[in-house]
Structures are given as C-alpha cells and as structure tokens.
PDB file of C-alpha atoms in Angstrom:
ATOM      1  CA  MET A   1       4.736  27.726   9.980  1.00 35.00           C
ATOM      2  CA  SER A   2       3.760  29.095   6.384  1.00 43.00           C
ATOM      3  CA  ASP A   3       0.617  28.062   4.835  1.00 45.00           C
ATOM      4  CA  THR A   4       2.456  26.412   1.857  1.00 48.00           C
ATOM      5  CA  VAL A   5       2.579  23.201   4.531  1.00 55.00           C
ATOM      6  CA  HIS A   6      -0.824  22.776   4.457  1.00 68.00           C
ATOM      7  CA  SER A   7      -1.103  19.329   6.049  1.00 87.00           C
ATOM      8  CA  VAL A   8      -2.624  16.909   3.167  1.00 95.00           C
ATOM      9  CA  ILE A   9      -3.555  13.358   3.510  1.00 97.00           C
ATOM     10  CA  VAL A  10      -3.191  11.806  -0.040  1.00 98.00           C
ATOM     11  CA  ALA A  11      -4.426   8.308  -0.515  1.00 98.00           C
ATOM     12  CA  ILE A  12      -2.753   6.568  -3.570  1.00 98.00           C
ATOM     13  CA  ASP A  13      -4.263   3.116  -4.334  1.00 96.00           C
ATOM     14  CA  GLY A  14      -3.743   0.282  -7.030  1.00 93.00           C
ATOM     15  CA  PRO A  15      -2.660  -2.995  -8.168  1.00 90.00           C
ATOM     16  CA  SER A  16       0.983  -4.147  -7.816  1.00 84.00           C
ATOM     17  CA  GLY A  17       3.604  -3.080 -10.463  1.00 85.00           C
ATOM     18  CA  THR A  18       2.061   0.230 -11.197  1.00 91.00           C
ATOM     19  CA  GLY A  19       4.593   2.366  -9.336  1.00 91.00           C
ATOM     20  CA  LYS A  20       2.799   2.747  -6.147  1.00 93.00           C
ATOM     21  CA  SER A  21       5.739   2.487  -3.504  1.00 93.00           C
ATOM     22  CA  SER A  22       8.369   4.360  -5.431  1.00 94.00           C
ATOM     23  CA  THR A  23       5.791   7.025  -6.497  1.00 97.00           C
ATOM     24  CA  SER A  24       4.474   7.544  -2.733  1.00 98.00           C
ATOM     25  CA  LYS A  25       8.013   7.404  -1.378  1.00 97.00           C
ATOM     26  CA  ALA A  26       9.160  10.006  -3.643  1.00 98.00           C
ATOM     27  CA  VAL A  27       5.992  12.641  -3.476  1.00 98.00           C
ATOM     28  CA  ALA A  28       6.206  12.403   0.176  1.00 98.00           C
ATOM     29  CA  ALA A  29      10.099  13.147   0.685  1.00 97.00           C
ATOM     30  CA  LYS A  30       9.418  15.992  -2.089  1.00 97.00           C
ATOM     31  CA  LEU A  31       6.514  17.776  -0.055  1.00 95.00           C
ATOM     32  CA  GLY A  32       7.753  16.959   3.393  1.00 95.00           C
ATOM     33  CA  LEU A  33       4.986  14.768   4.346  1.00 97.00           C
ATOM     34  CA  SER A  34       5.007  11.268   6.121  1.00 98.00           C
ATOM     35  CA  TYR A  35       4.833   8.139   4.209  1.00 98.00           C
ATOM     36  CA  LEU A  36       2.936   4.598   4.949  1.00 98.00           C
ATOM     37  CA  ASP A  37       2.966   1.483   2.853  1.00 96.00           C
ATOM     38  CA  THR A  38      -0.088  -0.117   4.122  1.00 96.00           C
ATOM     39  CA  GLY A  39       1.230  -3.410   1.835  1.00 93.00           C
ATOM     40  CA  ALA A  40       4.003  -3.625   4.172  1.00 96.00           C
ATOM     41  CA  GLN A  41       1.588  -4.286   7.318  1.00 98.00           C
ATOM     42  CA  TYR A  42      -0.149  -6.868   5.712  1.00 97.00           C
ATOM     43  CA  ARG A  43       2.844  -8.631   4.463  1.00 97.00           C
ATOM     44  CA  ALA A  44       4.010  -8.204   8.115  1.00 98.00           C
ATOM     45  CA  ILE A  45       0.929  -9.700  10.013  1.00 98.00           C
ATOM     46  CA  THR A  46       1.387 -12.674   7.327  1.00 98.00           C
ATOM     47  CA  TRP A  47       5.199 -13.079   8.034  1.00 98.00           C
ATOM     48  CA  TRP A  48       4.349 -13.200  11.567  1.00 98.00           C
ATOM     49  CA  MET A  49       1.173 -15.830  11.140  1.00 98.00           C
ATOM     50  CA  ILE A  50       3.524 -18.140   8.958  1.00 98.00           C
ATOM     51  CA  THR A  51       6.607 -17.536  11.843  1.00 97.00           C
ATOM     52  CA  ASN A  52       3.997 -18.877  14.698  1.00 98.00           C
ATOM     53  CA  GLY A  53       2.977 -21.654  12.870  1.00 98.00           C
ATOM     54  CA  ILE A  54      -0.696 -20.162  12.296  1.00 98.00           C
ATOM     55  CA  ASP A  55      -2.251 -21.910   8.877  1.00 98.00           C
ATOM     56  CA  VAL A  56      -3.198 -19.091   6.893  1.00 97.00           C
ATOM     57  CA  ASP A  57      -6.027 -21.004   5.061  1.00 96.00           C
ATOM     58  CA  ASP A  58      -7.881 -21.295   7.995  1.00 98.00           C
ATOM     59  CA  ALA A  59      -9.566 -18.216   8.325  1.00 97.00           C
ATOM     60  CA  ASP A  60     -10.759 -18.770  12.351  1.00 98.00           C
ATOM     61  CA  ALA A  61      -7.278 -19.254  13.246  1.00 98.00           C
ATOM     62  CA  VAL A  62      -5.945 -16.193  11.492  1.00 98.00           C
ATOM     63  CA  ALA A  63      -8.947 -14.143  13.020  1.00 98.00           C
ATOM     64  CA  ASP A  64      -7.989 -15.230  16.648  1.00 98.00           C
ATOM     65  CA  ALA A  65      -4.429 -14.256  16.236  1.00 98.00           C
ATOM     66  CA  ALA A  66      -5.100 -10.962  14.446  1.00 98.00           C
ATOM     67  CA  GLY A  67      -4.727  -9.092  17.406  1.00 97.00           C
ATOM     68  CA  LYS A  68      -1.160 -10.715  18.685  1.00 98.00           C
ATOM     69  CA  PRO A  69       1.583  -9.260  16.813  1.00 98.00           C
ATOM     70  CA  VAL A  70       2.770  -5.394  17.651  1.00 98.00           C
ATOM     71  CA  ILE A  71       3.566  -3.864  14.457  1.00 98.00           C
ATOM     72  CA  VAL A  72       5.052  -0.562  14.205  1.00 98.00           C
ATOM     73  CA  SER A  73       5.748   1.557  10.950  1.00 98.00           C
ATOM     74  CA  GLY A  74       8.059   4.065  10.561  1.00 97.00           C
ATOM     75  CA  THR A  75       6.700   6.882   8.293  1.00 97.00           C
ATOM     76  CA  ASP A  76       9.880   8.594   7.313  1.00 97.00           C
ATOM     77  CA  PRO A  77       9.829   8.505   3.491  1.00 97.00           C
ATOM     78  CA  SER A  78      13.738   8.206   2.746  1.00 96.00           C
ATOM     79  CA  HIS A  79      13.894   5.271   5.375  1.00 96.00           C
ATOM     80  CA  PRO A  80      10.676   3.556   5.700  1.00 95.00           C
ATOM     81  CA  THR A  81      10.924   0.758   8.572  1.00 97.00           C
ATOM     82  CA  ILE A  82       8.450  -1.874   9.923  1.00 98.00           C
ATOM     83  CA  THR A  83       8.948  -4.006  13.177  1.00 98.00           C
ATOM     84  CA  VAL A  84       7.034  -6.838  14.369  1.00 98.00           C
ATOM     85  CA  ASP A  85       7.387  -7.692  18.109  1.00 98.00           C
ATOM     86  CA  GLY A  86      10.293  -5.238  18.168  1.00 97.00           C
ATOM     87  CA  LEU A  87      11.919  -7.200  15.115  1.00 97.00           C
ATOM     88  CA  ASP A  88      13.072  -5.620  11.832  1.00 97.00           C
ATOM     89  CA  ALA A  89      10.767  -7.439   9.246  1.00 97.00           C
ATOM     90  CA  SER A  90      11.649  -4.833   6.306  1.00 96.00           C
ATOM     91  CA  GLY A  91      13.458  -8.014   4.783  1.00 95.00           C
ATOM     92  CA  PRO A  92      11.495 -11.293   5.805  1.00 96.00           C
ATOM     93  CA  ILE A  93       8.109  -9.799   4.335  1.00 97.00           C
ATOM     94  CA  ARG A  94       9.519  -9.556   1.137  1.00 93.00           C
ATOM     95  CA  THR A  95       9.937 -13.318   0.431  1.00 93.00           C
ATOM     96  CA  GLN A  96       7.929 -15.383  -2.125  1.00 90.00           C
ATOM     97  CA  GLU A  97       6.285 -17.179   0.554  1.00 95.00           C
ATOM     98  CA  VAL A  98       4.733 -14.257   2.171  1.00 96.00           C
ATOM     99  CA  THR A  99       3.816 -12.762  -1.215  1.00 91.00           C
ATOM    100  CA  SER A 100       1.646 -15.901  -1.852  1.00 92.00           C
ATOM    101  CA  LYS A 101      -0.016 -15.992   1.287  1.00 95.00           C
ATOM    102  CA  VAL A 102      -0.578 -12.491   1.883  1.00 94.00           C
ATOM    103  CA  SER A 103      -3.975 -12.124  -0.143  1.00 91.00           C
ATOM    104  CA  ALA A 104      -5.432 -14.882   2.252  1.00 94.00           C
ATOM    105  CA  VAL A 105      -4.695 -13.410   5.415  1.00 97.00           C
ATOM    106  CA  SER A 106      -5.730  -9.977   4.122  1.00 94.00           C
ATOM    107  CA  ALA A 107      -9.165 -11.158   3.227  1.00 92.00           C
ATOM    108  CA  VAL A 108      -9.860 -11.925   6.843  1.00 97.00           C
ATOM    109  CA  PRO A 109     -12.025  -9.246   8.242  1.00 96.00           C
ATOM    110  CA  GLU A 110     -10.547  -9.332  11.577  1.00 97.00           C
ATOM    111  CA  VAL A 111      -7.357  -8.472  10.081  1.00 98.00           C
ATOM    112  CA  ARG A 112      -8.417  -5.894   7.878  1.00 95.00           C
ATOM    113  CA  THR A 113     -10.168  -4.221  11.050  1.00 96.00           C
ATOM    114  CA  ARG A 114      -7.162  -4.685  12.997  1.00 97.00           C
ATOM    115  CA  ILE A 115      -4.777  -3.124  10.345  1.00 97.00           C
ATOM    116  CA  THR A 116      -7.182  -0.402   8.877  1.00 97.00           C
ATOM    117  CA  GLY A 117      -7.440   0.915  12.869  1.00 97.00           C
ATOM    118  CA  LEU A 118      -3.538   1.023  12.669  1.00 98.00           C
ATOM    119  CA  GLN A 119      -3.569   2.910   9.335  1.00 98.00           C
ATOM    120  CA  ARG A 120      -6.062   5.535  10.244  1.00 98.00           C
ATOM    121  CA  SER A 121      -4.102   6.239  13.882  1.00 97.00           C
ATOM    122  CA  ILE A 122      -0.853   6.868  12.032  1.00 98.00           C
ATOM    123  CA  ALA A 123      -2.494   8.898   9.463  1.00 97.00           C
ATOM    124  CA  ALA A 124      -4.077  11.185  12.189  1.00 96.00           C
ATOM    125  CA  ALA A 125      -0.845  11.601  13.912  1.00 95.00           C
ATOM    126  CA  ALA A 126       1.244  12.795  10.765  1.00 96.00           C
ATOM    127  CA  PRO A 127       2.286  16.413  11.489  1.00 91.00           C
ATOM    128  CA  HIS A 128       2.212  17.777   8.013  1.00 92.00           C
ATOM    129  CA  GLY A 129       0.169  15.325   6.559  1.00 95.00           C
ATOM    130  CA  ILE A 130       0.731  11.919   5.087  1.00 98.00           C
ATOM    131  CA  VAL A 131       0.832   9.824   1.704  1.00 98.00           C
ATOM    132  CA  VAL A 132      -0.447   6.644   2.248  1.00 98.00           C
ATOM    133  CA  GLU A 133      -0.320   3.844  -0.270  1.00 97.00           C
ATOM    134  CA  GLY A 134      -2.386   0.549  -0.600  1.00 94.00           C
ATOM    135  CA  ARG A 135      -5.708  -0.950  -2.246  1.00 91.00           C
ATOM    136  CA  ASP A 136      -8.137   0.369  -0.409  1.00 93.00           C
ATOM    137  CA  ILE A 137      -7.118   3.671   1.209  1.00 96.00           C
ATOM    138  CA  GLY A 138      -9.534   6.023  -0.766  1.00 97.00           C
ATOM    139  CA  THR A 139     -12.351   3.624  -0.408  1.00 95.00           C
ATOM    140  CA  THR A 140     -12.328   2.226   3.148  1.00 94.00           C
ATOM    141  CA  VAL A 141      -9.207   3.387   5.364  1.00 96.00           C
ATOM    142  CA  LEU A 142      -9.249   7.293   4.540  1.00 97.00           C
ATOM    143  CA  PRO A 143     -12.635   7.719   2.879  1.00 97.00           C
ATOM    144  CA  GLU A 144     -11.998  11.658   3.810  1.00 96.00           C
ATOM    145  CA  ALA A 145      -8.632  12.055   2.309  1.00 97.00           C
ATOM    146  CA  ASP A 146      -7.957  15.174   0.702  1.00 96.00           C
ATOM    147  CA  LEU A 147      -6.597  13.773  -2.615  1.00 97.00           C
ATOM    148  CA  LYS A 148      -6.848  10.189  -3.931  1.00 98.00           C
ATOM    149  CA  ILE A 149      -5.493   8.819  -6.789  1.00 98.00           C
ATOM    150  CA  PHE A 150      -5.797   5.541  -8.365  1.00 97.00           C
ATOM    151  CA  LEU A 151      -2.733   4.121 -10.475  1.00 96.00           C
ATOM    152  CA  THR A 152      -3.087   1.540 -13.172  1.00 95.00           C
ATOM    153  CA  ALA A 153      -0.856   0.124 -16.005  1.00 93.00           C
ATOM    154  CA  SER A 154      -1.281  -2.641 -18.449  1.00 92.00           C
ATOM    155  CA  PRO A 155      -0.811  -6.337 -16.959  1.00 89.00           C
ATOM    156  CA  GLU A 156       2.318  -6.366 -19.350  1.00 89.00           C
ATOM    157  CA  ALA A 157       4.101  -3.349 -18.181  1.00 90.00           C
ATOM    158  CA  ARG A 158       3.313  -4.129 -14.479  1.00 88.00           C
ATOM    159  CA  ALA A 159       4.859  -7.604 -15.016  1.00 85.00           C
ATOM    160  CA  ALA A 160       8.009  -6.471 -16.794  1.00 85.00           C
ATOM    161  CA  ARG A 161       8.362  -4.082 -13.570  1.00 84.00           C
ATOM    162  CA  ARG A 162       7.750  -6.331 -11.044  1.00 77.00           C
ATOM    163  CA  ALA A 163      10.171  -9.051 -12.910  1.00 75.00           C
ATOM    164  CA  GLY A 164      12.656  -6.426 -12.629  1.00 77.00           C
ATOM    165  CA  GLU A 165      12.397  -5.849  -9.268  1.00 73.00           C
ATOM    166  CA  LEU A 166      12.754  -9.628  -8.661  1.00 70.00           C
ATOM    167  CA  LYS A 167      15.989 -10.161 -10.213  1.00 69.00           C
ATOM    168  CA  GLY A 168      15.802 -12.972 -12.869  1.00 68.00           C
ATOM    169  CA  ALA A 169      12.153 -13.611 -12.570  1.00 75.00           C
ATOM    170  CA  ASP A 170      10.207 -14.983 -15.221  1.00 83.00           C
ATOM    171  CA  VAL A 171       7.829 -12.260 -16.771  1.00 81.00           C
ATOM    172  CA  SER A 172       5.135 -14.517 -18.094  1.00 85.00           C
ATOM    173  CA  ALA A 173       5.012 -16.232 -14.791  1.00 84.00           C
ATOM    174  CA  THR A 174       5.091 -13.034 -12.775  1.00 83.00           C
ATOM    175  CA  ARG A 175       2.291 -11.898 -14.945  1.00 84.00           C
ATOM    176  CA  GLU A 176       0.039 -14.671 -14.312  1.00 86.00           C
ATOM    177  CA  ALA A 177       1.007 -14.082 -10.509  1.00 84.00           C
ATOM    178  CA  LEU A 178      -0.202 -10.711 -10.790  1.00 83.00           C
ATOM    179  CA  ILE A 179      -3.348 -11.126 -12.473  1.00 83.00           C
ATOM    180  CA  LYS A 180      -4.346 -14.068  -9.683  1.00 86.00           C
ATOM    181  CA  ARG A 181      -3.426 -11.515  -7.180  1.00 82.00           C
ATOM    182  CA  ASP A 182      -5.511  -8.790  -8.622  1.00 83.00           C
ATOM    183  CA  ALA A 183      -8.617 -11.363  -8.582  1.00 82.00           C
ATOM    184  CA  ALA A 184      -8.108 -12.295  -5.353  1.00 82.00           C
ATOM    185  CA  ASP A 185      -7.935  -8.484  -4.073  1.00 83.00           C
ATOM    186  CA  SER A 186     -10.458  -7.276  -6.171  1.00 83.00           C
ATOM    187  CA  THR A 187     -13.266  -9.841  -5.324  1.00 85.00           C
ATOM    188  CA  ARG A 188     -12.868 -10.173  -1.586  1.00 83.00           C
ATOM    189  CA  LYS A 189     -15.764  -9.541   0.615  1.00 86.00           C
ATOM    190  CA  THR A 190     -14.020  -7.180   2.725  1.00 84.00           C
ATOM    191  CA  SER A 191     -12.357  -3.788   1.375  1.00 83.00           C
ATOM    192  CA  PRO A 192     -11.709  -5.057  -2.052  1.00 84.00           C
ATOM    193  CA  LEU A 193      -9.163  -3.428  -4.306  1.00 83.00           C
ATOM    194  CA  ALA A 194     -11.028  -0.674  -5.951  1.00 86.00           C
ATOM    195  CA  LYS A 195     -11.042   2.871  -7.493  1.00 92.00           C
ATOM    196  CA  ALA A 196     -12.723   5.426  -5.401  1.00 93.00           C
ATOM    197  CA  ASP A 197     -15.663   7.150  -7.297  1.00 94.00           C
ATOM    198  CA  ASP A 198     -13.830  10.416  -6.323  1.00 96.00           C
ATOM    199  CA  ALA A 199     -10.251   9.136  -7.282  1.00 96.00           C
ATOM    200  CA  VAL A 200      -7.868  10.644 -10.165  1.00 96.00           C
ATOM    201  CA  GLU A 201      -6.961   7.820 -12.232  1.00 96.00           C
ATOM    202  CA  VAL A 202      -3.154   7.982 -13.618  1.00 96.00           C
ATOM    203  CA  ASP A 203      -2.276   5.127 -16.012  1.00 96.00           C
ATOM    204  CA  THR A 204       1.425   4.788 -15.765  1.00 94.00           C
ATOM    205  CA  THR A 205       1.889   2.046 -18.435  1.00 93.00           C
ATOM    206  CA  GLU A 206       3.812   4.774 -21.133  1.00 93.00           C
ATOM    207  CA  LEU A 207       5.004   7.024 -18.337  1.00 93.00           C
ATOM    208  CA  THR A 208       8.574   6.833 -16.530  1.00 92.00           C
ATOM    209  CA  LEU A 209       8.581   6.933 -12.960  1.00 93.00           C
ATOM    210  CA  GLN A 210       9.882  10.542 -13.017  1.00 96.00           C
ATOM    211  CA  GLN A 211       6.758  11.763 -15.114  1.00 96.00           C
ATOM    212  CA  VAL A 212       4.249   9.697 -12.216  1.00 96.00           C
ATOM    213  CA  ILE A 213       6.191  11.311  -9.410  1.00 97.00           C
ATOM    214  CA  GLU A 214       5.673  15.002 -10.929  1.00 97.00           C
ATOM    215  CA  CYS A 215       1.969  14.341 -12.086  1.00 96.00           C
ATOM    216  CA  VAL A 216       1.273  13.239  -8.517  1.00 97.00           C
ATOM    217  CA  VAL A 217       3.208  16.269  -6.908  1.00 97.00           C
ATOM    218  CA  THR A 218       1.259  18.583  -9.397  1.00 97.00           C
ATOM    219  CA  LEU A 219      -1.940  17.187  -8.071  1.00 96.00           C
ATOM    220  CA  VAL A 220      -0.981  17.461  -4.376  1.00 95.00           C
ATOM    221  CA  GLU A 221       0.148  21.188  -4.753  1.00 93.00           C
ATOM    222  CA  GLU A 222      -2.895  22.013  -6.698  1.00 93.00           C
ATOM    223  CA  LYS A 223      -5.254  20.569  -3.692  1.00 90.00           C
ATOM    224  CA  ARG A 224      -3.089  22.484  -1.022  1.00 87.00           C
ATOM    225  CA  ALA A 225      -3.440  25.633  -3.034  1.00 86.00           C
ATOM    226  CA  ALA A 226      -7.227  25.220  -3.229  1.00 85.00           C
ATOM    227  CA  ALA A 227      -7.365  24.620   0.570  1.00 79.00           C
ATOM    228  CA  LYS A 228      -5.599  27.828   1.282  1.00 72.00           C
TER     229      LYS A 228
END
C-alpha cells in the first residue's frame, strides 16, 4: 500500500442545507474513503418508530424501543444504502412525516447512545478511512477524528437549496422549518448540534458545490500529508 492512502477519519458537521451530504459523498468518492450519513440512521430509527406505532412524543416509549430495529448502513459513497430489519429504507426515511419527527426521536438519550455506538463501529471498520457527516460527529461521536469540518450557510441560502431538493416547496416555509429544526437540534441536552473547538468552519453561502468539495478535499489532503 502506498503511503498516499493514509487512513483518515473526517467529521463533517453542520445544519441542514449546507451541502453536507453532497460534499461528503463527493469527497469520499474522490479520495477512496468510506462514507456514512448519520442523519439517515436517525431518520431510519424514526421511520421504524412511526411504522411500529410508537408515540414519538413519548420519550420513555421511544427509549424502550431504541434497541429493537436492526439498522445497517452501506458505506459506498457512490451508492450509500440503509436498511431497517432487512428492508430498504432509503426512500421512506425522506418523507415529510419522518422529517417532522426526527428531532424528537434524536433527542432521546437512549437513541443517541444506540446510534452513536453504531457509528463508531462503522468508522472503526473502514479500511482506508471514512467521511462521516452529521450534527455531533466532531463533538461527540468521533472527537478524535483526524479532521473536523463545520459547514455553515445563511438560512436563506439553505432554504433555497432545500426547497430545490423538495421540488416545488415553499422557500419561506422551508426556511422556517430549518430554523425550527436548528433550534431543536442546537438546544437538546444530549449531543447538541455544535461546532467542535478544533473544527475548520467553511461558510458555503457564496460557494458552488464544486468549490466546497475542492476546499474539503484540499483540507483532507493536507491532513494526510502532515500524517506521513
């Protein structure tokens, strides 16, 4: 193995609409790393709760059920997959119902403990390293990550991007939903959305996706070079 393939763990955090997923997947593919969308795992457990009739506003009921679903994440950046109890969940977890309830489920400590353990084991098993994206990766899940990046963007830019993804969505309504989700995720007691002290902040408001990808690839390559 040449030393250019230096195993590296990259944590990319930030709120919705900052380009986390697109950037993380592209960077992982470009550098031959595994990729993990941690938000999909929280969506998956939320979808399981809804499907199985668990009241997601009842934290005790959610906590009791947190260990039941079997969640498996595929880490190929060109084709990331997620299954719940053997079923492909990649479509169902993106519904508006799941989106509206994921913050409540994610705030339950037992859920975070379960999913965090899953995330750490996946990162540890990645052969050449991994890009892990989420909201608490650099602070809680992988505090020893080789490189931590925190993506930000203005609420307006994020709402426009997210509305573009959700064809025909109302931008102002999307903006309100994003701000509400940020508030919920930033103020929860367990592993809130926060920038790690040693994270590199990248404001994506005025950048194209390609520019963000190039910026992150450069940061990873610099980290790899320094590790040789």
